[in-house]
PDB file of C-alpha atoms in Angstrom:
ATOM      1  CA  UNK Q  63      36.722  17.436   1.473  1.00  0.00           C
ATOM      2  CA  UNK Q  64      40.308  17.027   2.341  1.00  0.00           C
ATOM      3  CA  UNK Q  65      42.544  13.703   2.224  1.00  0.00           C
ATOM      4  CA  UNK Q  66      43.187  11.892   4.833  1.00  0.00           C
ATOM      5  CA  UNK Q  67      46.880  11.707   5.497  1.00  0.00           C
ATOM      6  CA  UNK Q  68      49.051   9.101   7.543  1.00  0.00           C
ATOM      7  CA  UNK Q  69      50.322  11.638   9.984  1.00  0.00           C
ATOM      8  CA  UNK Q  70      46.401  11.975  11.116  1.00  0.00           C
ATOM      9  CA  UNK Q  71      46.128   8.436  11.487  1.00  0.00           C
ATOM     10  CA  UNK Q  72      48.776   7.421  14.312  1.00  0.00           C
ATOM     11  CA  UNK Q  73      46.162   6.590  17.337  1.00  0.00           C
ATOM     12  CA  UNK Q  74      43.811   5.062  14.757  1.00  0.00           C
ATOM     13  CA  UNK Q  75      46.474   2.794  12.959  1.00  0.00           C
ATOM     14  CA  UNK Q  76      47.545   1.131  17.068  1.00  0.00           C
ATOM     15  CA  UNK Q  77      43.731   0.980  17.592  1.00  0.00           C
ATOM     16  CA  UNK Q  78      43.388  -1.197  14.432  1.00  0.00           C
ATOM     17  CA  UNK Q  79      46.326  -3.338  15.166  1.00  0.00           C
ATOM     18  CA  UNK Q  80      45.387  -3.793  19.437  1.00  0.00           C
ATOM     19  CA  UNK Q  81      41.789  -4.900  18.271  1.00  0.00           C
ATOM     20  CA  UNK Q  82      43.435  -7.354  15.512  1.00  0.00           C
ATOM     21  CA  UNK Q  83      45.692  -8.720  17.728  1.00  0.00           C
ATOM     22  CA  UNK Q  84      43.216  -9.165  20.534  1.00  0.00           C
ATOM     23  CA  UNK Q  85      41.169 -11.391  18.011  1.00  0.00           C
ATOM     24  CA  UNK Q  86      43.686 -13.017  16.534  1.00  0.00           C
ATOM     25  CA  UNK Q  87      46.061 -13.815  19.267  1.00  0.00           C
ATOM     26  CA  UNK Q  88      43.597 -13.683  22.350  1.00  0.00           C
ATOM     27  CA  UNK Q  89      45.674 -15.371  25.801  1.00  0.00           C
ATOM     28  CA  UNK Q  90      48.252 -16.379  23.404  1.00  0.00           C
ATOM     29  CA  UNK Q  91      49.574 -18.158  20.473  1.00  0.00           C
ATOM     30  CA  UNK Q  92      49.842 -21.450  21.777  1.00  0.00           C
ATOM     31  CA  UNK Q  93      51.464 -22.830  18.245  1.00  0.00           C
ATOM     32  CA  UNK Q  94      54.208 -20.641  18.337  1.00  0.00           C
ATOM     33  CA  UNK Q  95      55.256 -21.881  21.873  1.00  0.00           C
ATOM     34  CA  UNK Q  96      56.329 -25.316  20.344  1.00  0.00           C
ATOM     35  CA  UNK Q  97      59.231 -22.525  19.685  1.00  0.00           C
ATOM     36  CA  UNK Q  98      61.966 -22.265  21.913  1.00  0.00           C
ATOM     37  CA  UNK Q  99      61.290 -18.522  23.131  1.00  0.00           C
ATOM     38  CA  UNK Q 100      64.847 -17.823  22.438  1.00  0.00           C
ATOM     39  CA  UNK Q 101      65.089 -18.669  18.642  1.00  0.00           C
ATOM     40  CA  UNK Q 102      65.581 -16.020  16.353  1.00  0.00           C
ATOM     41  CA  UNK Q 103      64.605 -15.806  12.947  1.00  0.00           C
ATOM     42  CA  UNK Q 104      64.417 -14.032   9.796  1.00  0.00           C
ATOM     43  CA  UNK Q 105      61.736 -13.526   7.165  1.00  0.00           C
ATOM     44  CA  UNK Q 106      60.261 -12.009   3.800  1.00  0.00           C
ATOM     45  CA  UNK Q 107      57.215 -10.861   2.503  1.00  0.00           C
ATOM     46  CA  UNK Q 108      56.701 -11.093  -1.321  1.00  0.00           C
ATOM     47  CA  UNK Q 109      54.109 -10.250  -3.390  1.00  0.00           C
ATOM     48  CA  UNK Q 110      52.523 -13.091  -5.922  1.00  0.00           C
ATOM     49  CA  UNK Q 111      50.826 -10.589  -7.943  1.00  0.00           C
ATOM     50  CA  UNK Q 112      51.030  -7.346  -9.220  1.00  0.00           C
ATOM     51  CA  UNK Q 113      49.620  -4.645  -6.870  1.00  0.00           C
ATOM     52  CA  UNK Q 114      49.950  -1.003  -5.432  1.00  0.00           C
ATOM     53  CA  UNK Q 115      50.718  -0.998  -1.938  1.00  0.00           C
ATOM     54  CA  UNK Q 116      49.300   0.169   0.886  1.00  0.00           C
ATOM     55  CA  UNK Q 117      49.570  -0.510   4.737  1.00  0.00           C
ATOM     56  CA  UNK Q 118      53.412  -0.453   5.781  1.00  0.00           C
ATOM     57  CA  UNK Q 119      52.395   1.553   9.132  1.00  0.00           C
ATOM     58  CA  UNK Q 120      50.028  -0.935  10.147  1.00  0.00           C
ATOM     59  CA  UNK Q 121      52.375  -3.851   9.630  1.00  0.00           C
ATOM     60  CA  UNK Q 122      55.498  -1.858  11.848  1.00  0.00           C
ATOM     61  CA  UNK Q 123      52.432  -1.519  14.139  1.00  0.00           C
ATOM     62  CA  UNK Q 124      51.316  -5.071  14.314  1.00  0.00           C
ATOM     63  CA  UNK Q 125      55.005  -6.000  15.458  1.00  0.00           C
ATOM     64  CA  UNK Q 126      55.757  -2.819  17.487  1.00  0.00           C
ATOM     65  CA  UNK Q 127      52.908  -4.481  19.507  1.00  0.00           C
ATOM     66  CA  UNK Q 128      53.489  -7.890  19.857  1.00  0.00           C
ATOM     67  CA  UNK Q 129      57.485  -7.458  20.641  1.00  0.00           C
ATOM     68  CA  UNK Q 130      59.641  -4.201  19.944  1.00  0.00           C
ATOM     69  CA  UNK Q 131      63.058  -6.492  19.261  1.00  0.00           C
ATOM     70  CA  UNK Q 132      61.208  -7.100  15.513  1.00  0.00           C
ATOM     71  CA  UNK Q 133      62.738  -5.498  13.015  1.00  0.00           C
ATOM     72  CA  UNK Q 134      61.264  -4.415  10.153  1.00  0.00           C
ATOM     73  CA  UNK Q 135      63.203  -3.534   6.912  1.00  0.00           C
ATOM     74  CA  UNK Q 136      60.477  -2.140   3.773  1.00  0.00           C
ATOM     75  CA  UNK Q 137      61.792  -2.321  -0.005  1.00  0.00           C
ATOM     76  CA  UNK Q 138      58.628   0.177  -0.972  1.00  0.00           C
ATOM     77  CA  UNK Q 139      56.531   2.743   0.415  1.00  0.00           C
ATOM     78  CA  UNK Q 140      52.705   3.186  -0.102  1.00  0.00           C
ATOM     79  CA  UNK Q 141      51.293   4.297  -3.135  1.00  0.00           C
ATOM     80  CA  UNK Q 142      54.143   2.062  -5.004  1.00  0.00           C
ATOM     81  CA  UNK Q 143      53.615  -0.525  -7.769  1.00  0.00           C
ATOM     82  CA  UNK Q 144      54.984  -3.569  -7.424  1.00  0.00           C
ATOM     83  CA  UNK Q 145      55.424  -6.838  -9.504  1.00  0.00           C
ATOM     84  CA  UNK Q 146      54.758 -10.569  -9.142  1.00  0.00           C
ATOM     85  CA  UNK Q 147      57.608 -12.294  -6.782  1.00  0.00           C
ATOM     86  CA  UNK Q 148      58.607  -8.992  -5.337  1.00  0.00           C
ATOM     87  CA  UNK Q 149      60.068  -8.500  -1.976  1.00  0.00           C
ATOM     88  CA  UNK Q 150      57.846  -5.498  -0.041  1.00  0.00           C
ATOM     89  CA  UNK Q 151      59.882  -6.166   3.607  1.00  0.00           C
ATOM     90  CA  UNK Q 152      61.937  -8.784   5.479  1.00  0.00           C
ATOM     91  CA  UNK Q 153      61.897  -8.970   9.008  1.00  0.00           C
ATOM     92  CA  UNK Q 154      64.558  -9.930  11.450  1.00  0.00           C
ATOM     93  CA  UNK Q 155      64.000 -11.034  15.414  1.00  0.00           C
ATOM     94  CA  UNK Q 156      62.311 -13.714  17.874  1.00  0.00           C
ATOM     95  CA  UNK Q 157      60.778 -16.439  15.374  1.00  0.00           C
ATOM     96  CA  UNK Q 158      57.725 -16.192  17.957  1.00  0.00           C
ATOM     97  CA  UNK Q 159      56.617 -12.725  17.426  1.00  0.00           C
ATOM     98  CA  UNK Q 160      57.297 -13.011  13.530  1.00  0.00           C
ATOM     99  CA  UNK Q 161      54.727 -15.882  13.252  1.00  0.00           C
ATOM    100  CA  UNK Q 162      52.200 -14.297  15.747  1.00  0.00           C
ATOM    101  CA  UNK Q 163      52.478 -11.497  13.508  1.00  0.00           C
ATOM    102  CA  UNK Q 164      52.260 -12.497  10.425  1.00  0.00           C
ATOM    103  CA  UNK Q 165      48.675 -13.077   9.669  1.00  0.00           C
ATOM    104  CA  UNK Q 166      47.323  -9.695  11.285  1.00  0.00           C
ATOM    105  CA  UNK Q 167      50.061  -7.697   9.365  1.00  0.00           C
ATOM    106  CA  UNK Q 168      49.671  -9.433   6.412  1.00  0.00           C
ATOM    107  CA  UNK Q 169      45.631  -9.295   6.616  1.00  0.00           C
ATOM    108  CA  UNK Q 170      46.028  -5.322   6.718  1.00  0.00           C
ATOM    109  CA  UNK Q 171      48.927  -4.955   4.048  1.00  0.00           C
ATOM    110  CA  UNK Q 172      46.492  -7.328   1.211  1.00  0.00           C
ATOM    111  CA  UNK Q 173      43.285  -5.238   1.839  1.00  0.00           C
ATOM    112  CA  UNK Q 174      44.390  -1.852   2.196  1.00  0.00           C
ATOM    113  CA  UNK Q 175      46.905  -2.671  -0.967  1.00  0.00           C
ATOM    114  CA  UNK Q 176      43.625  -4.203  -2.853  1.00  0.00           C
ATOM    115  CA  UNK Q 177      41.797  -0.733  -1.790  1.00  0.00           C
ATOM    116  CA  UNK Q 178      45.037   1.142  -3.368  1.00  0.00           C
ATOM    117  CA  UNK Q 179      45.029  -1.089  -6.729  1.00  0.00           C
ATOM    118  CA  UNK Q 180      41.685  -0.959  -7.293  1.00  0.00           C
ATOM    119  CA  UNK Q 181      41.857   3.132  -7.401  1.00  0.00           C
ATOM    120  CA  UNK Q 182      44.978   3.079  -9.449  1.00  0.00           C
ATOM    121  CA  UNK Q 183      43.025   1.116 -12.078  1.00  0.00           C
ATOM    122  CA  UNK Q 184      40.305   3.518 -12.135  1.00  0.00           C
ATOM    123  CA  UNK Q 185      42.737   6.628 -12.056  1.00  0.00           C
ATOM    124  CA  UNK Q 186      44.135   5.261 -14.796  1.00  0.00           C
ATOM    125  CA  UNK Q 187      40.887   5.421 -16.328  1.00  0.00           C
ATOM    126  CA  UNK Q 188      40.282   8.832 -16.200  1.00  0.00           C
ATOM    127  CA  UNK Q 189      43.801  10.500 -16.668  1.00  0.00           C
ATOM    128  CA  UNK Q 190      43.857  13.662 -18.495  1.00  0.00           C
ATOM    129  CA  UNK Q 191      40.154  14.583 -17.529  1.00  0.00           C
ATOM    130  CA  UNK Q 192      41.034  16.559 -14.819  1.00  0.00           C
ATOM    131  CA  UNK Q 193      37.826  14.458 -12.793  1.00  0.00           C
ATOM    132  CA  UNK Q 194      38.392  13.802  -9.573  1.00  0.00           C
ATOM    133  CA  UNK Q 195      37.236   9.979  -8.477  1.00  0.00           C
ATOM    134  CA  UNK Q 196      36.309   9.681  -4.867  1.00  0.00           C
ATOM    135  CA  UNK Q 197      35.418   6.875  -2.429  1.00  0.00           C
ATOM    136  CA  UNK Q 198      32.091   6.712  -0.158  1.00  0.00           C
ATOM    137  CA  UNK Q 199      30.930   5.174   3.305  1.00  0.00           C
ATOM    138  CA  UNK Q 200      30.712   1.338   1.557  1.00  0.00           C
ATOM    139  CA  UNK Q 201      33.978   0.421   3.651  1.00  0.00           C
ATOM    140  CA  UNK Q 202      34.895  -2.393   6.411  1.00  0.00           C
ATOM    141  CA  UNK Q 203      33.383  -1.299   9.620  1.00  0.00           C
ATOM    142  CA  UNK Q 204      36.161  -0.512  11.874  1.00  0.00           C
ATOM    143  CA  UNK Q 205      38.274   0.525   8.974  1.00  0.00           C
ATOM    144  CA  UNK Q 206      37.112   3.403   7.460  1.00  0.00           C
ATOM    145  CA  UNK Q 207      40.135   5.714   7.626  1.00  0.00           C
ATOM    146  CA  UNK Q 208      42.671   2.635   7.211  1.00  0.00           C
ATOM    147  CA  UNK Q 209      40.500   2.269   3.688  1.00  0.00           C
ATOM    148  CA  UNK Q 210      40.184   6.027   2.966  1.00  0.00           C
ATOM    149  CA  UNK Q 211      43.776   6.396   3.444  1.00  0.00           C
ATOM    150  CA  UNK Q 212      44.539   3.801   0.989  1.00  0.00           C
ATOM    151  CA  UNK Q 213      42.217   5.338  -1.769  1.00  0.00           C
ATOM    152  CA  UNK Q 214      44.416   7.981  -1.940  1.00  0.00           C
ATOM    153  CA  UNK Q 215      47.927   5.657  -1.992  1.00  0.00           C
ATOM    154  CA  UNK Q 216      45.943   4.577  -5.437  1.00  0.00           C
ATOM    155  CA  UNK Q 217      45.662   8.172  -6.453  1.00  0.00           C
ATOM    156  CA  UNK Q 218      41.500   8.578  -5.623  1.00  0.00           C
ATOM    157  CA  UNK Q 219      40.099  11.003  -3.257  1.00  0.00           C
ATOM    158  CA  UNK Q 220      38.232  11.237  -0.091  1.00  0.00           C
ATOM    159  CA  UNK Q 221      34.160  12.072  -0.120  1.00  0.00           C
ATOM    160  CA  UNK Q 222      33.300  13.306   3.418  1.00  0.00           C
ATOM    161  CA  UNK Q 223      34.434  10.349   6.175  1.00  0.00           C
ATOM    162  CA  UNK Q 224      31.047   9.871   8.298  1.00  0.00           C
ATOM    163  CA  UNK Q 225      27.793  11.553   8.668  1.00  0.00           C
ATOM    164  CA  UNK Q 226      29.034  14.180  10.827  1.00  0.00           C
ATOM    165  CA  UNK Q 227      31.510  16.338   8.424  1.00  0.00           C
ATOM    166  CA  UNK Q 228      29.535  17.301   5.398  1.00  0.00           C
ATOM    167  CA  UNK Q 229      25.719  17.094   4.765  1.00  0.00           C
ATOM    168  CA  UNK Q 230      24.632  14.777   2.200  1.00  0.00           C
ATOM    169  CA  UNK Q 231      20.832  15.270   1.302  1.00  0.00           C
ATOM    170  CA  UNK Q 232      19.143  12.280  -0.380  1.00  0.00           C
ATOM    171  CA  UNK Q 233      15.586  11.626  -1.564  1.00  0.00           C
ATOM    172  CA  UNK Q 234      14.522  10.399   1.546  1.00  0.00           C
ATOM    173  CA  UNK Q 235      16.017  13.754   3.746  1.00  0.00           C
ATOM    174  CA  UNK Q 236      14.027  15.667   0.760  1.00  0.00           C
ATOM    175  CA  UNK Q 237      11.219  14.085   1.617  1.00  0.00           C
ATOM    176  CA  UNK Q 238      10.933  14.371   5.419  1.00  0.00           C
ATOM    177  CA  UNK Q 239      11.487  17.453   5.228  1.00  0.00           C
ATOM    178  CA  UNK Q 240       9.228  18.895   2.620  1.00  0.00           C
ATOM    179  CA  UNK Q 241      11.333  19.208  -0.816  1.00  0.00           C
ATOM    180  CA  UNK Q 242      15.027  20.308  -1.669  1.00  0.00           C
ATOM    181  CA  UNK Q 243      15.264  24.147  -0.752  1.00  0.00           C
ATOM    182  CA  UNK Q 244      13.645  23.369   2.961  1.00  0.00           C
ATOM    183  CA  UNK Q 245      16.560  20.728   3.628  1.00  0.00           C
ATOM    184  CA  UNK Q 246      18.991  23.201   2.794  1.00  0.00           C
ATOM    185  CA  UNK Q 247      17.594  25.765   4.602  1.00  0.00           C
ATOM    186  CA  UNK Q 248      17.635  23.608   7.651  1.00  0.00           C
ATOM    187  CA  UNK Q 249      21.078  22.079   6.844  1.00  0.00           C
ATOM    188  CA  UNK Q 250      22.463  26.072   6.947  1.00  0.00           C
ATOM    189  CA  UNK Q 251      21.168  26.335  10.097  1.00  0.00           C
ATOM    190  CA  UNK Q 252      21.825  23.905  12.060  1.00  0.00           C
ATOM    191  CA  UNK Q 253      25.398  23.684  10.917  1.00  0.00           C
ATOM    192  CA  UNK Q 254      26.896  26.951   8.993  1.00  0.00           C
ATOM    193  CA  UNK Q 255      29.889  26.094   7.274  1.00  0.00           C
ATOM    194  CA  UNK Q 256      29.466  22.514   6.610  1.00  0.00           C
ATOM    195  CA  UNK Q 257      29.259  21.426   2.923  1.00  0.00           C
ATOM    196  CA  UNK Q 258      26.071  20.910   1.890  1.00  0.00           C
ATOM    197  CA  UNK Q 259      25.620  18.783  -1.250  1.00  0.00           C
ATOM    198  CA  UNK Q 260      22.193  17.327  -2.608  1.00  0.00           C
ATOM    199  CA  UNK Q 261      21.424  14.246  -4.518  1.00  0.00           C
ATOM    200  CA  UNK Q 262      19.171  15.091  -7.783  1.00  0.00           C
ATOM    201  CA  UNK Q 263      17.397  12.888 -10.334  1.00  0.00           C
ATOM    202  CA  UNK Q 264      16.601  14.510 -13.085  1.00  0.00           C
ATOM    203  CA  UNK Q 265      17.277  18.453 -14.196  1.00  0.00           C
ATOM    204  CA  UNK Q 266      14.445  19.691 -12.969  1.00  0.00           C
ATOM    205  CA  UNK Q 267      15.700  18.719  -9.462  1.00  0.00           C
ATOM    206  CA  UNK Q 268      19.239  20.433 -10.019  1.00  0.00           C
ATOM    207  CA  UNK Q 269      17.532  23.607 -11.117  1.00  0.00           C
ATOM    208  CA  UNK Q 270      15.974  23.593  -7.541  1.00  0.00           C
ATOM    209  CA  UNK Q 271      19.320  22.383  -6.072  1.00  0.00           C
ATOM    210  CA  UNK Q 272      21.039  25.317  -7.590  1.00  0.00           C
ATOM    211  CA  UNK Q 273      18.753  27.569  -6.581  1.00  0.00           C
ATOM    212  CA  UNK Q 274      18.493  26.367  -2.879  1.00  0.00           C
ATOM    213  CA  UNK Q 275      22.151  27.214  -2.805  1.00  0.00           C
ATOM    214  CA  UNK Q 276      23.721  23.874  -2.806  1.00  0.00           C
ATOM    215  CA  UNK Q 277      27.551  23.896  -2.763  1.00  0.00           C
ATOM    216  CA  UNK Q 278      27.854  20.378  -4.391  1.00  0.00           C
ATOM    217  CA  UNK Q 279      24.982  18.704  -6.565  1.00  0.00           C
ATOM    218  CA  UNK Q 280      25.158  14.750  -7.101  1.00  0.00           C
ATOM    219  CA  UNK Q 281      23.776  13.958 -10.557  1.00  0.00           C
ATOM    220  CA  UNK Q 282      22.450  10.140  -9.243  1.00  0.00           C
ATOM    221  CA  UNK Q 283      21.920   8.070 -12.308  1.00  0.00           C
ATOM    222  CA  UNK Q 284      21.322  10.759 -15.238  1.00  0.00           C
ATOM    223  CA  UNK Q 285      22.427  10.305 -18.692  1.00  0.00           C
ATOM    224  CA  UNK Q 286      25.318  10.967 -20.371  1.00  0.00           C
ATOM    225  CA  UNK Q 287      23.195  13.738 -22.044  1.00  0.00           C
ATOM    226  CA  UNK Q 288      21.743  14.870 -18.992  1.00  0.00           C
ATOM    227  CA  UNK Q 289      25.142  15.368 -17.484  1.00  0.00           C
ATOM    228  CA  UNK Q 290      26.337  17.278 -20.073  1.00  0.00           C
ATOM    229  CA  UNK Q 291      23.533  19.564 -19.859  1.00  0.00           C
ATOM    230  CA  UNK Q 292      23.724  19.603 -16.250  1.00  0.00           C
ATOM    231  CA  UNK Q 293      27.510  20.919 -16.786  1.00  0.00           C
ATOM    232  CA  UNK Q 294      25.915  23.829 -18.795  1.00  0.00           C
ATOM    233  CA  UNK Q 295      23.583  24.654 -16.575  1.00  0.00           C
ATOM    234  CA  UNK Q 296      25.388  24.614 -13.560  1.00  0.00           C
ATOM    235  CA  UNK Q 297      28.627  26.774 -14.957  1.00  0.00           C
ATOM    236  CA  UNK Q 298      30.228  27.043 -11.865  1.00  0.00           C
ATOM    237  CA  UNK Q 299      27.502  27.608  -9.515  1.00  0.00           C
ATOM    238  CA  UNK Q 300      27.977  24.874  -7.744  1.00  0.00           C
ATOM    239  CA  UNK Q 301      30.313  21.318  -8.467  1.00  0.00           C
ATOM    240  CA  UNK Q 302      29.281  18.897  -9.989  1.00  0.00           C
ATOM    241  CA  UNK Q 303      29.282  14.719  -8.820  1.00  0.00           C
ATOM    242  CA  UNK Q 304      28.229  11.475 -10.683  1.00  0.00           C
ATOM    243  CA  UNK Q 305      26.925   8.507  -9.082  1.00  0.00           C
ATOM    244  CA  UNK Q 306      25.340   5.593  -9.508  1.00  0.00           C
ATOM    245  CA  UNK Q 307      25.646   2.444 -12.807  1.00  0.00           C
ATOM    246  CA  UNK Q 308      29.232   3.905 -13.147  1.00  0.00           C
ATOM    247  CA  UNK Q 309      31.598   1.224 -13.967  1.00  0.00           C
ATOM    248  CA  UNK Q 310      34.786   0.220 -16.049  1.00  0.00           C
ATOM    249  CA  UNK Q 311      32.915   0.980 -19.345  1.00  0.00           C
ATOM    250  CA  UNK Q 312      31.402   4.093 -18.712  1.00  0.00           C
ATOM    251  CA  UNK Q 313      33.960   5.816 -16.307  1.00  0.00           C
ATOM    252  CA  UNK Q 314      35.270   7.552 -19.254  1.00  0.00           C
ATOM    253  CA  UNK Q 315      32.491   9.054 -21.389  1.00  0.00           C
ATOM    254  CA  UNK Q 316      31.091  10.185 -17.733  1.00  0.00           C
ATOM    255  CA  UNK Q 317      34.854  11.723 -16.545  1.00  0.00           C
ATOM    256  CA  UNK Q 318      34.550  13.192 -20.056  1.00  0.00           C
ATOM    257  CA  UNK Q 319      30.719  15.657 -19.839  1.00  0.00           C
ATOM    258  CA  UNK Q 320      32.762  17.873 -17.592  1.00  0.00           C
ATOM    259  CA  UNK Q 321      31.799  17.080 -14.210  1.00  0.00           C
ATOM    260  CA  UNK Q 322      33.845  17.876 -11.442  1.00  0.00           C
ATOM    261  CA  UNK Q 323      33.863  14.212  -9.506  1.00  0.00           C
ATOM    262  CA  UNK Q 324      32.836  10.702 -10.174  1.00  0.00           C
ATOM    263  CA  UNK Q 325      32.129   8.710  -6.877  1.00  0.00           C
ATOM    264  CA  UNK Q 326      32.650   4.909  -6.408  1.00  0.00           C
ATOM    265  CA  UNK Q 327      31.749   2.312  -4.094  1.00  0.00           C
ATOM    266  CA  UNK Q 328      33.557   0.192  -5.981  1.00  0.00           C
ATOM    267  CA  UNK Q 329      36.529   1.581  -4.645  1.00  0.00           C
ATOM    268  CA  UNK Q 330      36.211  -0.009  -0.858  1.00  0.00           C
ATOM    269  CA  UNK Q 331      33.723  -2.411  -1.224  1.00  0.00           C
ATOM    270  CA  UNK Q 332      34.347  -4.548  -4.200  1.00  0.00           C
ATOM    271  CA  UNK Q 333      38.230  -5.705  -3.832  1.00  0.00           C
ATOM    272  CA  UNK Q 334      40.246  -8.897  -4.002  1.00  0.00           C
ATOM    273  CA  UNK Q 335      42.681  -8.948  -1.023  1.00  0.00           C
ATOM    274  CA  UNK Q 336      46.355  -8.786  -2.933  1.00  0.00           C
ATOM    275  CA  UNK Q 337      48.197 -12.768  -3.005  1.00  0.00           C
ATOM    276  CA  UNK Q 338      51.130 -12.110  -0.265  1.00  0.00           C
ATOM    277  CA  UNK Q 339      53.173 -14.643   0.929  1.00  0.00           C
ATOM    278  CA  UNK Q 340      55.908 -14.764   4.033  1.00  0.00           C
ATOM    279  CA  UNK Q 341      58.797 -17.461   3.799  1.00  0.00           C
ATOM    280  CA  UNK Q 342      60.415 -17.884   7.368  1.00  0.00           C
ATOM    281  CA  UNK Q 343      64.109 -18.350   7.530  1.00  0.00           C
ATOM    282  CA  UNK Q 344      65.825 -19.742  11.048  1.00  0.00           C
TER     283      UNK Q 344
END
């Protein structure tokens, strides 16, 4: 499946920010009215550790919202590495809208940046295997493309984005309907032209996989051995993914059997939002 890019997310990055803002700010920031509304004011974001980021549109958005005067002046772009005590942006206009701001923009720039530094790190792992890591549905509800987007800022990829744009056949769809080649049969017809990939458990299950005609086979657990085999078997009939136990010390030797992608909950669900910090300057 394709990446998601920013240009396709410009409705869903100002729904994301209105619904933020709605919680966050409700009928009004009654703190920042101890300000006179006329102040202006100046600040900067810095980063306290080191991190990729991700989520500059959704910060312009999150002031674009609350008052258009805010400007907005970013010392990196996505996908960028950054160091301890770094400046990302500084921001210049009414000291109101800076501080009603600043917690919804910097909530979206420390998780979708986590999202992006977490896939570096695993990236990392595998460069030079020519395996291709991708993310799954284990995101924040409500932020599924916002985290999807940033798994690709960290150099992962994108699995299919909901349950509607590729068919993904489990144990449970084998079983309801009556073993591996029916579900693919059925999955052909009711949408031609979707991918159609099917989970598998052991080799004699990819054997019937391959023969259903299944464009993309999930090896769910095997062995290192079994992979390898699996590799052999399969020879280009179909590609290839590993899931399940996968972690920090076995991305490698599993990158390294040959198959074609290694997928990763890990990637969207287990992060640590990134340690950002704005200093306000009147």
């Amino acid at each position: 499946m394709p990446n998601l890019t920013l240009a396709e997310l410009g409705s869903e990055i100002e729904a994301n920010v209105r619904r933020a803002l709605a919680e966050d700010i409700g009928s009004g920031d009654i703190t920042a009215q101890l300000i006179p509304v006329e102040r202006l004011a100046s600040a900067r974001v810095i980063t306290r550790e080191a991190a990729v980021v991700c989520g500059t549109a959704w910060v312009d958005a999150v002031f674009r919202q609350i008052d258009p005067r805010v400007a907005v002046h970013w010392r990196v772009h996505d996908g960028e590495r950054v160091q301890p005590d770094q400046i990302l942006f500084s921001l210049e206009g009414p000291a109101r809208a800076l501080l009603s701001g600043e917690r919804s923009a910097l909530n979206f720039l420390q998780t979708l940046s986590a999202v992006a530094t977490r896939c570096r790190h695993y990236a990392d792992l595998v460069e030079g295997t020519g395996v291709r890591l991708l993310d799954t549905r284990k995101t924040l509800p409500g932020l599924r493309l916002a985290q999807k987007y940033a798994v690709t800022c960290g150099g992962c990829h994108n699995h299919r984005i909901g349950l509607y744009d590729a068919f993904l056949i489990k144990e449970n769809h084998i079983a309801a309907c009556g073993g591996i080649a029916q579900a693919v049969e059925t999955a052909r017809r009711i949408a031609p032209g979707k991918p159609v990939e099917v989970e598998v458990e052991s080799l004699d299950e990819l054997h019937q996989a391959l023969a259903a005609g299944a464009d993309i086979v999930m090896l769910d657990e095997l062995s290192l051995v079994d992979m390898r085999e699996a590799v052999r078997l399969t020879a280009g009939r179909a590609l290839l993914e590993a899931s399940g136990g996968i972690d920090d010390s076995s991305l490698r030797a599993v990158a390294e059997t040959g198959v074609d992608y290694i997928s990763l909950g890990t990637l969207t669900k287990d992060i640590k939002a990134v340690d950002l910090s704005m200093r306000l300057a009147l």
